[in-house]
mmCIF file of C-alpha atoms in Angstrom:
data_model
loop_
_atom_site.group_PDB
_atom_site.id
_atom_site.type_symbol
_atom_site.label_atom_id
_atom_site.label_comp_id
_atom_site.label_asym_id
_atom_site.label_seq_id
_atom_site.Cartn_x
_atom_site.Cartn_y
_atom_site.Cartn_z
ATOM 1 C CA GLN U 1 -26.020 -11.491 -4.184
ATOM 2 C CA ALA U 2 -22.444 -12.408 -3.793
ATOM 3 C CA VAL U 3 -21.275 -8.594 -4.298
ATOM 4 C CA LEU U 4 -24.467 -7.449 -1.304
ATOM 5 C CA ALA U 5 -22.619 -10.261 1.338
ATOM 6 C CA TYR U 6 -18.817 -8.510 0.210
ATOM 7 C CA ASN U 7 -20.358 -5.045 0.277
ATOM 8 C CA ALA U 8 -21.652 -5.438 3.507
ATOM 9 C CA LEU U 9 -18.209 -7.397 4.882
ATOM 10 C CA ALA U 10 -16.706 -4.579 3.984
ATOM 11 C CA GLY U 11 -18.560 -2.229 5.494
ATOM 12 C CA GLN U 12 -18.332 -3.802 8.972
ATOM 13 C CA LEU U 13 -14.376 -3.890 8.229
ATOM 14 C CA ASP U 14 -14.221 -0.491 7.930
ATOM 15 C CA GLU U 15 -16.201 0.409 10.696
ATOM 16 C CA MET U 16 -13.438 -1.713 11.997
ATOM 17 C CA GLY U 17 -10.619 -0.019 10.383
ATOM 18 C CA VAL U 18 -9.355 -2.313 7.940
ATOM 19 C CA ARG U 19 -8.728 -1.024 4.452
ATOM 20 C CA LEU U 20 -9.574 -2.732 1.363
ATOM 21 C CA SER U 21 -7.021 -2.855 -1.511
ATOM 22 C CA ILE U 22 -7.193 -4.240 -5.770
ATOM 23 C CA ASP U 23 -3.880 -5.609 -6.170
ATOM 24 C CA ASP U 24 -1.887 -6.039 -9.312
ATOM 25 C CA PHE U 25 -4.174 -3.282 -10.654
ATOM 26 C CA GLY U 26 -4.387 -3.395 -14.022
ATOM 27 C CA THR U 27 -3.256 -7.391 -15.231
ATOM 28 C CA GLY U 28 -5.804 -10.310 -15.236
ATOM 29 C CA HIS U 29 -8.674 -10.641 -13.190
ATOM 30 C CA SER U 30 -7.789 -6.554 -11.554
ATOM 31 C CA SER U 31 -10.272 -5.122 -13.801
ATOM 32 C CA LEU U 32 -12.161 -1.737 -13.544
ATOM 33 C CA HIS U 33 -15.589 -3.936 -13.621
ATOM 34 C CA TYR U 34 -14.539 -4.287 -9.327
ATOM 35 C CA LEU U 35 -14.415 -0.576 -8.819
ATOM 36 C CA GLN U 36 -17.831 -0.373 -9.339
ATOM 37 C CA GLN U 37 -18.923 -3.660 -7.696
ATOM 38 C CA PHE U 38 -16.484 -3.424 -4.463
ATOM 39 C CA HIS U 39 -15.798 -0.688 -1.924
ATOM 40 C CA VAL U 40 -11.760 -0.756 -2.367
ATOM 41 C CA ASP U 41 -9.797 1.947 -0.582
ATOM 42 C CA TYR U 42 -6.404 1.472 -2.220
ATOM 43 C CA LEU U 43 -5.541 0.697 -5.502
ATOM 44 C CA LYS U 44 -2.490 -1.238 -6.106
ATOM 45 C CA ILE U 45 -0.549 -0.546 -9.069
ATOM 46 C CA ASP U 46 1.502 -3.658 -10.507
ATOM 47 C CA ARG U 47 4.834 -4.373 -11.064
ATOM 48 C CA SER U 48 4.930 -4.980 -14.335
ATOM 49 C CA PHE U 49 3.928 -1.242 -15.410
ATOM 50 C CA ILE U 50 6.447 -0.204 -12.421
ATOM 51 C CA GLY U 51 9.295 -1.598 -13.311
ATOM 52 C CA ARG U 52 9.498 -0.391 -16.889
ATOM 53 C CA ILE U 53 9.196 3.362 -15.629
ATOM 54 C CA GLY U 54 12.201 4.767 -17.593
ATOM 55 C CA THR U 55 12.131 2.627 -19.959
ATOM 56 C CA GLU U 56 8.979 2.416 -22.057
ATOM 57 C CA SER U 57 6.358 5.279 -22.476
ATOM 58 C CA LEU U 58 3.330 3.685 -22.594
ATOM 59 C CA SER U 59 4.017 2.303 -19.029
ATOM 60 C CA GLU U 60 4.257 5.283 -17.928
ATOM 61 C CA HIS U 61 1.001 6.374 -19.671
ATOM 62 C CA ILE U 62 -1.067 3.689 -18.113
ATOM 63 C CA VAL U 63 0.655 4.543 -14.784
ATOM 64 C CA ASP U 64 0.000 7.959 -14.957
ATOM 65 C CA ASN U 65 -4.022 7.020 -15.967
ATOM 66 C CA VAL U 66 -3.766 4.808 -12.702
ATOM 67 C CA ILE U 67 -2.853 7.058 -11.307
ATOM 68 C CA ASP U 68 -5.288 9.725 -12.382
ATOM 69 C CA LEU U 69 -8.422 7.251 -11.579
ATOM 70 C CA GLY U 70 -7.178 7.014 -7.999
ATOM 71 C CA ARG U 71 -6.980 10.545 -7.582
ATOM 72 C CA ARG U 72 -10.473 11.059 -8.770
ATOM 73 C CA LEU U 73 -12.386 7.677 -6.810
ATOM 74 C CA GLY U 74 -10.764 9.226 -4.169
ATOM 75 C CA LEU U 75 -8.250 6.162 -3.374
ATOM 76 C CA SER U 76 -4.845 6.029 -2.025
ATOM 77 C CA LEU U 77 -2.369 4.220 -4.143
ATOM 78 C CA VAL U 78 0.432 1.698 -3.748
ATOM 79 C CA ALA U 79 2.951 1.512 -6.215
ATOM 80 C CA GLU U 80 4.351 -2.881 -6.522
ATOM 81 C CA GLY U 81 7.967 -3.745 -7.567
ATOM 82 C CA VAL U 82 9.499 -0.280 -6.796
ATOM 83 C CA GLU U 83 13.847 -1.307 -7.594
ATOM 84 C CA THR U 84 15.385 2.245 -8.371
ATOM 85 C CA GLU U 85 15.484 5.586 -6.739
ATOM 86 C CA HIS U 86 14.593 7.267 -10.406
ATOM 87 C CA GLN U 87 11.046 5.272 -10.350
ATOM 88 C CA ALA U 88 10.286 5.598 -6.790
ATOM 89 C CA ALA U 89 11.588 9.895 -7.524
ATOM 90 C CA TYR U 90 8.674 9.810 -10.035
ATOM 91 C CA LEU U 91 5.905 7.706 -8.350
ATOM 92 C CA ARG U 92 6.331 10.731 -5.253
ATOM 93 C CA GLY U 93 6.702 12.540 -7.582
ATOM 94 C CA LYS U 94 3.177 12.373 -9.259
ATOM 95 C CA GLY U 95 1.617 11.983 -5.527
ATOM 96 C CA VAL U 96 1.873 7.725 -4.862
ATOM 97 C CA GLN U 97 1.081 7.955 -1.402
ATOM 98 C CA TYR U 98 2.879 4.054 -0.947
ATOM 99 C CA LEU U 99 6.278 2.578 -2.324
ATOM 100 C CA GLN U 100 7.013 -0.971 -1.577
ATOM 101 C CA GLY U 101 9.344 -3.023 -3.395
ATOM 102 C CA PHE U 102 13.260 -4.227 -3.088
ATOM 103 C CA LEU U 103 14.595 -0.278 -3.219
ATOM 104 C CA PHE U 104 13.090 -0.071 0.397
ATOM 105 C CA ALA U 105 13.824 -4.202 1.671
ATOM 106 C CA ARG U 106 13.372 -7.726 0.590
ATOM 107 C CA PRO U 107 10.754 -9.448 1.595
ATOM 108 C CA MET U 108 11.522 -11.054 5.724
ATOM 109 C CA PRO U 109 9.827 -12.431 8.996
ATOM 110 C CA LEU U 110 7.638 -10.229 10.990
ATOM 111 C CA ARG U 111 9.914 -10.319 14.135
ATOM 112 C CA GLN U 112 12.544 -9.325 11.472
ATOM 113 C CA PHE U 113 10.592 -6.621 10.575
ATOM 114 C CA CYS U 114 9.425 -5.912 13.789
ATOM 115 C CA ARG U 115 12.763 -5.026 14.963
ATOM 116 C CA LYS U 116 13.715 -3.200 12.137
ATOM 117 C CA LEU U 117 11.455 -1.241 13.215
ATOM 118 C CA THR U 118 11.892 -0.544 16.595
ATOM 119 C CA THR U 119 14.990 -0.027 15.958
ATOM 120 C CA ALA U 120 15.325 2.273 13.056
ATOM 121 C CA GLU U 121 15.833 5.945 14.385
ATOM 122 C CA ARG U 122 13.057 8.425 13.693
ATOM 123 C CA TYR U 123 13.522 10.140 10.752
ATOM 124 C CA THR U 124 15.509 7.896 8.803
ATOM 125 C CA PRO U 125 15.257 6.570 5.501
ATOM 126 C CA ALA U 126 14.669 3.167 7.481
ATOM 127 C CA VAL U 127 11.986 4.235 8.921
ATOM 128 C CA GLU U 128 10.594 5.762 6.216
ATOM 129 C CA ARG U 129 10.925 2.537 4.310
ATOM 130 C CA ALA U 130 10.023 -0.031 7.115
ATOM 131 C CA THR U 131 6.300 2.573 7.202
ATOM 132 C CA GLN U 132 6.231 2.339 3.687
ATOM 133 C CA ALA U 133 6.713 -1.794 4.262
ATOM 134 C CA LEU U 134 3.552 -1.804 5.722
ATOM 135 C CA ASN U 135 2.154 -2.291 2.900
ATOM 136 C CA ALA U 136 3.145 -5.252 2.165
ATOM 137 C CA ASP U 137 1.663 -8.588 3.004
ATOM 138 C CA VAL U 138 2.308 -9.194 6.237
ATOM 139 C CA PHE U 139 -0.934 -10.150 7.444
ATOM 140 C CA ALA U 140 -1.356 -13.128 4.513
ATOM 141 C CA GLN U 141 1.836 -15.010 6.212
ATOM 142 C CA PRO U 142 0.539 -18.500 6.943
ATOM 143 C CA GLY U 143 1.045 -19.118 10.902
ATOM 144 C CA LEU U 144 0.666 -15.288 11.814
ATOM 145 C CA SER U 145 0.042 -15.632 15.888
ATOM 146 C CA ARG U 146 -2.083 -13.317 18.214
ATOM 147 C CA ASP U 147 1.744 -12.292 19.924
ATOM 148 C CA ASP U 148 2.462 -11.343 16.547
ATOM 149 C CA ALA U 149 -0.036 -8.757 14.775
ATOM 150 C CA ALA U 150 -0.624 -7.405 18.595
ATOM 151 C CA GLU U 151 2.950 -6.513 18.203
ATOM 152 C CA LEU U 152 2.940 -5.156 14.913
ATOM 153 C CA VAL U 153 0.101 -3.320 15.687
ATOM 154 C CA ALA U 154 1.617 -1.593 18.573
ATOM 155 C CA ILE U 155 4.678 -0.469 16.872
ATOM 156 C CA VAL U 156 2.522 0.886 13.991
ATOM 157 C CA ALA U 157 0.439 3.297 16.616
ATOM 158 C CA ARG U 158 4.052 4.167 18.179
ATOM 159 C CA LEU U 159 4.949 4.514 14.678
ATOM 160 C CA ARG U 160 2.235 6.940 13.920
ATOM 161 C CA LYS U 161 2.445 8.711 17.270
ATOM 162 C CA ASP U 162 6.186 9.306 16.809
ATOM 163 C CA ALA U 163 5.636 10.071 12.783
ATOM 164 C CA GLY U 164 2.646 11.848 12.337
ATOM 165 C CA ASP U 165 3.937 12.519 8.568
ATOM 166 C CA PHE U 166 3.779 8.784 7.899
ATOM 167 C CA ALA U 167 0.192 8.008 8.874
ATOM 168 C CA ASP U 168 -3.109 6.911 6.727
ATOM 169 C CA PRO U 169 -2.747 10.547 4.281
ATOM 170 C CA ARG U 170 -6.362 10.104 3.677
ATOM 171 C CA PRO U 171 -8.393 12.655 5.338
ATOM 172 C CA GLN U 172 -10.279 11.388 8.741
ATOM 173 C CA PRO U 173 -13.681 11.729 9.222
ATOM 174 C CA GLU U 174 -15.171 14.614 11.779
ATOM 175 C CA ALA U 175 -15.532 13.659 15.698
#
């Protein structure tokens, strides 16, 4: 019954444009069972696998299989904990759409994040990194006001208009 309630809510959220992800995929409670039961849009590959890219072939095989699974299920992929250019290049080469981690930015307060987005020059690494950082859990920050949320939404809309290649890579339904 809880699964039915979740799926009904997920459908309503989807209609509003809210996208859902399975965080830390491949560890702990993030199991394949969730992919069967719940509607999700993104798989976030756990940092414990990403951190071993280039040092351990087993982890690279696991990452490759998660990427393949995500593709077969039509899900977008987010790699957590990207810290080196080697990891970023490996993941981009495998077609991972979103990268997040210290390579791009350290955690920062929302207002500072918004300032970085609005002052960065178009098509620079700063814009790319800030746009990818949108996958960070900024909305999970306690005390996020409606004004802050509205400001962030406006900035994202401007970025998507100015830099279409950073927009949602999933096919959009025909009007």
